[in-house]
Amino acid sequence: MIDPAHRVVAAGLSTRCPTCDRVYPALERTCRDCPDALLRAEYAQRSFEPASDRGIFRYVDWLPPAFGIDTQIGPTVYRAEALAQAVGINELYVGYNGYAPEVGAFNPTGSFKDFEAIPTLLFLREHGVQSVVLASAGNTARAFAYAATLLDFTVHIVVPERCVDLLWCPVEPSEHVRLTVIQDSADYALAIECARLIEQEFGVFGEGGARNIARRDGMGTSLLEYARVVGAMPHHYFQAVGSGTGGVAAWEAGVRLIGDGSFGGRLPVLNLAQNAPFTPIHDAWTHARPIRPFDDVQSQVRRIDRIGARVLANRNPPYWIAGGVRDALRATRGRTYAVTNRQAREAAEMFCRVEGLPIGTAAAVALGALMQAVGDGRVRPHESVLFNMTGNDEALVARDYTLHPIRPALHLSAEQIASNHVTTLYRHFHE
Ligand SMILES: *Cc1c(COP(=O)(O)O)cnc(C)c1O
């Protein structure tokens, strides 16, 4: 719901369509003429001038909210000598974007989804939006539950029942967190459908996924942190992907750094890793196989059931859309990887042995890809690498915090959603 009285115009920000170049106000999500394009944020500030703040709002000039808050959430980049040696390259930097105070990483829900949630809520609030809805199976939901509690901003979260156990919050979640659970469901598609109903029927603003510029530019701060710490861009960027939005974000951040003028003209090569046997982005990029989220769903679900890194199970990534994953791979001469559970496990064990810190199953997929790439010469020993360690889950958060469960406010059945039976919803949202 947008309250016009609160609408502020952030003079420093507009959005632009990558296809037709038309410019839109900051909050716009879709180009009038090119619905299949991701609008990109365009900031008045062109030079790279990190502020003296700690945390993610060091980069407030290149984030959608006009004003940040004081927070320790944000990217951490350090040079990992021992890991580099173990992998067989000279210059390896880890973006430890989970929770490990040992290396200065204080992301309270344990993943780089924390980079997305607070900028999104601050940005929406500056524009008079009062509540937001999202469907998520895990990390995104946790990050938004925490941010909702911290900022007193209402967030409606919809999850399939099977994912409820993954939801926790490192502080007691406040009444601003409204959790809807789809009963007897393991299917994320139903949760998405329910979130769409809440958006349409009740005027709650949609989080937007890949179309949310605060999500992308929040995630893109990993590369900015590398640029600040190292004073250059890496040759290679490695990340595990489900939607690939983080890859698009790294590309966009690289374009902004080139625009600054002091980082040369070459973008980091995007190296995007997926967990075999569910690898739709890899199959599309390497075998030109079409991505068909709603075809042969049973066989897709069977493959999803076999991957260790469930957060990477996205059947409908923004791949073909203009300004999306395919364009990001093209612009950066990128590569994709299929990494088995076993390769990921070995990578995680190596990281833990060498660096003394745990990494999550998704991040281990990216490290497995780096090992493949060094093995087959796609990354050469003298090339610099940023390994985006996207999350270490609750491993260390549970050591330092009490993990609070997030209690459902509403249970819905699949039938209620399938039949657009929204009266239950209606009563809930208007009580
Ligand atoms: C969401 C997530 C990813 C994948 O991010 P996308 O760029 O959206 O594909 C990778 N690792 C972790 C830990 C995540 O939570």
Tab-separated table of N, CA and C in Angstrom, residues 279-382:
chain	number	residue	atom	x	y	z
A	279	THR	N	20.189	-28.578	-12.245
A	279	THR	CA	21.076	-27.525	-12.742
A	279	THR	C	20.474	-26.769	-13.941
A	280	PRO	N	19.285	-26.175	-13.783
A	280	PRO	CA	18.635	-25.551	-14.949
A	280	PRO	C	19.431	-24.403	-15.579
A	281	ILE	N	20.088	-23.591	-14.764
A	281	ILE	CA	20.859	-22.477	-15.336
A	281	ILE	C	22.079	-23.023	-16.085
A	282	HIS	N	22.742	-23.981	-15.493
A	282	HIS	CA	23.904	-24.604	-16.152
A	282	HIS	C	23.478	-25.268	-17.466
A	283	ASP	N	22.360	-25.966	-17.452
A	283	ASP	CA	21.904	-26.645	-18.673
A	283	ASP	C	21.515	-25.637	-19.754
A	284	ALA	N	20.915	-24.547	-19.342
A	284	ALA	CA	20.523	-23.528	-20.321
A	284	ALA	C	21.760	-22.880	-20.941
A	285	TRP	N	22.758	-22.599	-20.100
A	285	TRP	CA	23.949	-21.892	-20.584
A	285	TRP	C	24.857	-22.801	-21.407
A	286	THR	N	25.039	-24.027	-20.958
A	286	THR	CA	26.014	-24.889	-21.652
A	286	THR	C	25.376	-25.717	-22.765
A	287	HIS	N	24.081	-26.065	-22.641
A	287	HIS	CA	23.462	-26.903	-23.670
A	287	HIS	C	22.264	-26.220	-24.326
A	288	ALA	N	22.112	-24.913	-24.079
A	288	ALA	CA	20.970	-24.168	-24.633
A	288	ALA	C	19.644	-24.877	-24.378
A	289	ARG	N	19.562	-25.571	-23.246
A	289	ARG	CA	18.312	-26.256	-22.916
A	289	ARG	C	17.313	-25.252	-22.347
A	290	PRO	N	16.091	-25.227	-22.856
A	290	PRO	CA	15.121	-24.233	-22.357
A	290	PRO	C	14.787	-24.465	-20.883
A	291	ILE	N	14.489	-23.383	-20.179
A	291	ILE	CA	14.061	-23.507	-18.781
A	291	ILE	C	12.536	-23.550	-18.779
A	292	ARG	N	11.982	-24.667	-18.338
A	292	ARG	CA	10.519	-24.829	-18.371
A	292	ARG	C	10.026	-25.185	-16.968
A	293	PRO	N	9.792	-24.149	-16.135
A	293	PRO	CA	9.473	-24.400	-14.729
A	293	PRO	C	8.231	-25.260	-14.523
A	294	PHE	N	7.286	-25.196	-15.449
A	294	PHE	CA	6.020	-25.880	-15.194
A	294	PHE	C	5.820	-27.125	-16.055
A	295	ASP	N	6.879	-27.542	-16.745
A	295	ASP	CA	6.817	-28.804	-17.494
A	295	ASP	C	7.486	-29.889	-16.680
A	296	ASP	N	6.913	-31.080	-16.734
A	296	ASP	CA	7.608	-32.214	-16.158
A	296	ASP	C	8.010	-31.951	-14.709
A	297	VAL	N	7.074	-31.370	-13.982
A	297	VAL	CA	7.366	-30.922	-12.623
A	297	VAL	C	7.834	-32.091	-11.744
A	298	GLN	N	7.192	-33.265	-11.933
A	298	GLN	CA	7.550	-34.404	-11.082
A	298	GLN	C	9.026	-34.759	-11.207
A	299	SER	N	9.526	-34.769	-12.428
A	299	SER	CA	10.925	-35.150	-12.602
A	299	SER	C	11.853	-34.051	-12.058
A	300	GLN	N	11.425	-32.789	-12.173
A	300	GLN	CA	12.225	-31.716	-11.575
A	300	GLN	C	12.265	-31.867	-10.051
A	301	VAL	N	11.100	-32.169	-9.478
A	301	VAL	CA	11.031	-32.307	-8.023
A	301	VAL	C	11.892	-33.492	-7.555
A	302	ARG	N	11.886	-34.555	-8.359
A	302	ARG	CA	12.729	-35.702	-7.988
A	302	ARG	C	14.208	-35.318	-7.960
A	303	ARG	N	14.614	-34.506	-8.942
A	303	ARG	CA	16.024	-34.077	-8.940
A	303	ARG	C	16.305	-33.106	-7.788
A	304	ILE	N	15.344	-32.244	-7.516
A	304	ILE	CA	15.512	-31.319	-6.387
A	304	ILE	C	15.686	-32.103	-5.080
A	305	ASP	N	14.934	-33.201	-4.953
A	305	ASP	CA	15.027	-34.012	-3.742
A	305	ASP	C	16.410	-34.606	-3.546
A	306	ARG	N	17.191	-34.663	-4.610
A	306	ARG	CA	18.513	-35.291	-4.504
A	306	ARG	C	19.654	-34.303	-4.268
A	307	ILE	N	19.369	-33.003	-4.272
A	307	ILE	CA	20.483	-32.066	-4.047
A	307	ILE	C	20.593	-31.704	-2.571
A	308	GLY	N	21.845	-31.541	-2.128
A	308	GLY	CA	22.085	-31.199	-0.732
A	308	GLY	C	21.782	-29.733	-0.450
A	309	ALA	N	22.026	-28.868	-1.430
A	309	ALA	CA	21.853	-27.426	-1.224
A	309	ALA	C	20.475	-27.001	-1.698
A	310	ARG	N	19.468	-27.223	-0.848
A	310	ARG	CA	18.080	-26.957	-1.215
A	310	ARG	C	17.811	-25.491	-1.548
A	311	VAL	N	18.582	-24.578	-0.964
A	311	VAL	CA	18.323	-23.162	-1.258
A	311	VAL	C	18.590	-22.839	-2.724
A	312	LEU	N	19.231	-23.760	-3.435
A	312	LEU	CA	19.526	-23.502	-4.854
A	312	LEU	C	18.451	-24.063	-5.779
A	313	ALA	N	17.367	-24.597	-5.188
A	313	ALA	CA	16.350	-25.258	-6.011
A	313	ALA	C	15.328	-24.259	-6.540
A	314	ASN	N	15.676	-23.542	-7.567
A	314	ASN	CA	14.743	-22.585	-8.168
A	314	ASN	C	14.402	-23.050	-9.579
A	315	ARG	N	13.118	-23.350	-9.793
A	315	ARG	CA	12.711	-23.882	-11.104
A	315	ARG	C	12.489	-22.778	-12.126
A	316	ASN	N	12.432	-21.540	-11.650
A	316	ASN	CA	12.050	-20.450	-12.549
A	316	ASN	C	12.987	-19.245	-12.430
A	317	PRO	N	14.275	-19.445	-12.705
A	317	PRO	CA	15.221	-18.337	-12.554
A	317	PRO	C	15.044	-17.294	-13.660
A	318	PRO	N	15.393	-16.041	-13.374
A	318	PRO	CA	15.257	-14.972	-14.381
A	318	PRO	C	16.399	-15.060	-15.400
A	319	TYR	N	16.326	-16.082	-16.228
A	319	TYR	CA	17.447	-16.381	-17.123
A	319	TYR	C	17.334	-15.641	-18.451
A	320	TRP	N	16.185	-15.767	-19.122
A	320	TRP	CA	16.059	-15.203	-20.479
A	320	TRP	C	15.724	-13.728	-20.463
A	321	ILE	N	15.226	-13.241	-19.380
A	321	ILE	CA	14.783	-11.853	-19.272
A	321	ILE	C	15.952	-10.895	-19.582
A	322	ALA	N	15.639	-9.790	-20.272
A	322	ALA	CA	16.701	-8.820	-20.600
A	322	ALA	C	17.291	-8.257	-19.313
A	323	GLY	N	18.604	-8.212	-19.234
A	323	GLY	CA	19.257	-7.758	-18.017
A	323	GLY	C	19.326	-8.851	-16.965
A	324	GLY	N	18.990	-10.087	-17.334
A	324	GLY	CA	18.983	-11.193	-16.395
A	324	GLY	C	20.247	-12.041	-16.462
A	325	VAL	N	20.107	-13.303	-16.044
A	325	VAL	CA	21.279	-14.161	-15.846
A	325	VAL	C	22.050	-14.406	-17.155
A	326	ARG	N	21.315	-14.652	-18.248
A	326	ARG	CA	21.995	-14.934	-19.513
A	326	ARG	C	22.801	-13.714	-19.970
A	327	ASP	N	22.207	-12.549	-19.877
A	327	ASP	CA	22.922	-11.338	-20.271
A	327	ASP	C	24.146	-11.108	-19.389
A	328	ALA	N	24.012	-11.432	-18.093
A	328	ALA	CA	25.134	-11.254	-17.166
A	328	ALA	C	26.280	-12.195	-17.550
A	329	LEU	N	25.935	-13.442	-17.900
A	329	LEU	CA	26.972	-14.403	-18.309
A	329	LEU	C	27.625	-13.963	-19.622
A	330	ARG	N	26.820	-13.471	-20.546
A	330	ARG	CA	27.366	-13.018	-21.829
A	330	ARG	C	28.312	-11.837	-21.650
A	331	ALA	N	27.859	-10.871	-20.862
A	331	ALA	CA	28.640	-9.638	-20.718
A	331	ALA	C	29.980	-9.891	-20.042
A	332	THR	N	30.047	-10.948	-19.238
A	332	THR	CA	31.274	-11.187	-18.468
A	332	THR	C	32.061	-12.396	-18.988
A	333	ARG	N	31.672	-12.927	-20.131
A	333	ARG	CA	32.269	-14.170	-20.660
A	333	ARG	C	32.231	-15.252	-19.569
A	334	GLY	N	31.047	-15.394	-18.983
A	334	GLY	CA	30.894	-16.225	-17.796
A	334	GLY	C	30.850	-17.715	-18.074
A	335	ARG	N	30.923	-18.498	-17.008
A	335	ARG	CA	30.824	-19.955	-17.081
A	335	ARG	C	29.865	-20.434	-16.001
A	336	THR	N	29.365	-21.640	-16.205
A	336	THR	CA	28.513	-22.265	-15.193
A	336	THR	C	29.061	-23.657	-14.873
A	337	TYR	N	28.659	-24.189	-13.739
A	337	TYR	CA	29.203	-25.453	-13.244
A	337	TYR	C	28.096	-26.317	-12.660
A	338	ALA	N	28.259	-27.618	-12.798
A	338	ALA	CA	27.400	-28.577	-12.108
A	338	ALA	C	28.282	-29.303	-11.094
A	339	VAL	N	27.951	-29.156	-9.825
A	339	VAL	CA	28.785	-29.698	-8.746
A	339	VAL	C	27.966	-30.740	-7.990
A	340	THR	N	28.537	-31.923	-7.818
A	340	THR	CA	27.801	-32.991	-7.142
A	340	THR	C	27.803	-32.777	-5.623
A	341	ASN	N	26.892	-33.468	-4.944
A	341	ASN	CA	26.862	-33.393	-3.480
A	341	ASN	C	28.202	-33.792	-2.894
A	342	ARG	N	28.815	-34.806	-3.489
A	342	ARG	CA	30.079	-35.297	-2.974
A	342	ARG	C	31.200	-34.268	-3.130
A	343	GLN	N	31.257	-33.626	-4.307
A	343	GLN	CA	32.261	-32.573	-4.522
A	343	GLN	C	32.042	-31.413	-3.546
A	344	ALA	N	30.778	-31.077	-3.304
A	344	ALA	CA	30.473	-29.984	-2.382
A	344	ALA	C	30.904	-30.343	-0.961
A	345	ARG	N	30.652	-31.596	-0.590
A	345	ARG	CA	31.016	-32.036	0.757
A	345	ARG	C	32.529	-31.983	0.944
A	346	GLU	N	33.243	-32.432	-0.069
A	346	GLU	CA	34.709	-32.392	0.021
A	346	GLU	C	35.219	-30.957	0.108
A	347	ALA	N	34.580	-30.059	-0.645
A	347	ALA	CA	34.983	-28.644	-0.608
A	347	ALA	C	34.730	-28.060	0.783
A	348	ALA	N	33.572	-28.392	1.367
A	348	ALA	CA	33.235	-27.870	2.696
A	348	ALA	C	34.233	-28.373	3.740
A	349	GLU	N	34.591	-29.652	3.610
A	349	GLU	CA	35.555	-30.216	4.570
A	349	GLU	C	36.906	-29.539	4.445
A	350	MET	N	37.298	-29.288	3.203
A	350	MET	CA	38.581	-28.619	2.996
A	350	MET	C	38.559	-27.218	3.592
A	351	PHE	N	37.486	-26.475	3.354
A	351	PHE	CA	37.394	-25.109	3.884
A	351	PHE	C	37.505	-25.122	5.397
A	352	CYS	N	36.754	-26.032	6.009
A	352	CYS	CA	36.727	-26.102	7.461
A	352	CYS	C	38.107	-26.458	8.011
A	353	ARG	N	38.780	-27.389	7.329
A	353	ARG	CA	40.107	-27.826	7.770
A	353	ARG	C	41.117	-26.699	7.653
A	354	VAL	N	41.066	-25.967	6.528
A	354	VAL	CA	42.096	-24.969	6.238
A	354	VAL	C	41.797	-23.625	6.896
A	355	GLU	N	40.525	-23.222	6.886
A	355	GLU	CA	40.165	-21.895	7.382
A	355	GLU	C	39.619	-21.941	8.807
A	356	GLY	N	39.273	-23.133	9.269
A	356	GLY	CA	38.773	-23.265	10.636
A	356	GLY	C	37.384	-22.695	10.845
A	357	LEU	N	36.616	-22.544	9.777
A	357	LEU	CA	35.248	-22.024	9.881
A	357	LEU	C	34.320	-22.895	9.048
A	358	PRO	N	33.065	-23.016	9.474
A	358	PRO	CA	32.108	-23.801	8.680
A	358	PRO	C	31.561	-22.984	7.509
A	359	ILE	N	31.229	-23.671	6.424
A	359	ILE	CA	30.492	-23.008	5.351
A	359	ILE	C	29.237	-23.823	5.052
A	360	GLY	N	28.247	-23.166	4.492
A	360	GLY	CA	26.970	-23.818	4.208
A	360	GLY	C	27.043	-24.708	2.977
A	361	THR	N	26.012	-25.510	2.788
A	361	THR	CA	26.028	-26.450	1.653
A	361	THR	C	26.011	-25.719	0.314
A	362	ALA	N	25.313	-24.591	0.234
A	362	ALA	CA	25.295	-23.851	-1.043
A	362	ALA	C	26.671	-23.266	-1.339
A	363	ALA	N	27.253	-22.633	-0.336
A	363	ALA	CA	28.574	-22.034	-0.537
A	363	ALA	C	29.600	-23.099	-0.919
A	364	ALA	N	29.432	-24.290	-0.369
A	364	ALA	CA	30.351	-25.381	-0.693
A	364	ALA	C	30.252	-25.768	-2.168
A	365	VAL	N	29.071	-25.598	-2.749
A	365	VAL	CA	28.897	-25.860	-4.184
A	365	VAL	C	29.769	-24.883	-4.994
A	366	ALA	N	29.806	-23.630	-4.569
A	366	ALA	CA	30.632	-22.641	-5.279
A	366	ALA	C	32.114	-22.966	-5.138
A	367	LEU	N	32.515	-23.409	-3.952
A	367	LEU	CA	33.930	-23.763	-3.759
A	367	LEU	C	34.280	-25.009	-4.581
A	368	GLY	N	33.341	-25.947	-4.667
A	368	GLY	CA	33.537	-27.119	-5.523
A	368	GLY	C	33.737	-26.705	-6.983
A	369	ALA	N	32.997	-25.690	-7.407
A	369	ALA	CA	33.143	-25.189	-8.782
A	369	ALA	C	34.523	-24.578	-8.988
A	370	LEU	N	34.997	-23.842	-7.988
A	370	LEU	CA	36.338	-23.254	-8.102
A	370	LEU	C	37.391	-24.353	-8.239
A	371	MET	N	37.228	-25.429	-7.473
A	371	MET	CA	38.190	-26.534	-7.571
A	371	MET	C	38.146	-27.183	-8.957
A	372	GLN	N	36.934	-27.342	-9.495
A	372	GLN	CA	36.821	-27.842	-10.878
A	372	GLN	C	37.554	-26.914	-11.848
A	373	ALA	N	37.325	-25.622	-11.684
A	373	ALA	CA	37.853	-24.640	-12.640
A	373	ALA	C	39.381	-24.572	-12.604
A	374	VAL	N	39.947	-24.710	-11.397
A	374	VAL	CA	41.414	-24.719	-11.299
A	374	VAL	C	41.938	-26.022	-11.904
A	375	GLY	N	41.205	-27.100	-11.650
A	375	GLY	CA	41.602	-28.408	-12.165
A	375	GLY	C	41.651	-28.463	-13.687
A	376	ASP	N	40.680	-27.834	-14.340
A	376	ASP	CA	40.661	-27.937	-15.804
A	376	ASP	C	41.185	-26.686	-16.505
A	377	GLY	N	41.803	-25.786	-15.745
A	377	GLY	CA	42.482	-24.639	-16.357
A	377	GLY	C	41.581	-23.457	-16.689
A	378	ARG	N	40.317	-23.520	-16.312
A	378	ARG	CA	39.452	-22.371	-16.587
A	378	ARG	C	39.806	-21.178	-15.703
A	379	VAL	N	40.397	-21.483	-14.552
A	379	VAL	CA	41.005	-20.420	-13.736
A	379	VAL	C	42.479	-20.738	-13.642
A	380	ARG	N	43.315	-19.752	-14.011
A	380	ARG	CA	44.755	-20.001	-13.966
A	380	ARG	C	45.357	-19.484	-12.668
A	381	PRO	N	46.494	-20.051	-12.266
A	381	PRO	CA	47.024	-19.795	-10.918
A	381	PRO	C	47.244	-18.317	-10.591
A	382	HIS	N	47.563	-17.494	-11.598
A	382	HIS	CA	47.864	-16.092	-11.286
A	382	HIS	C	46.614	-15.218	-11.262
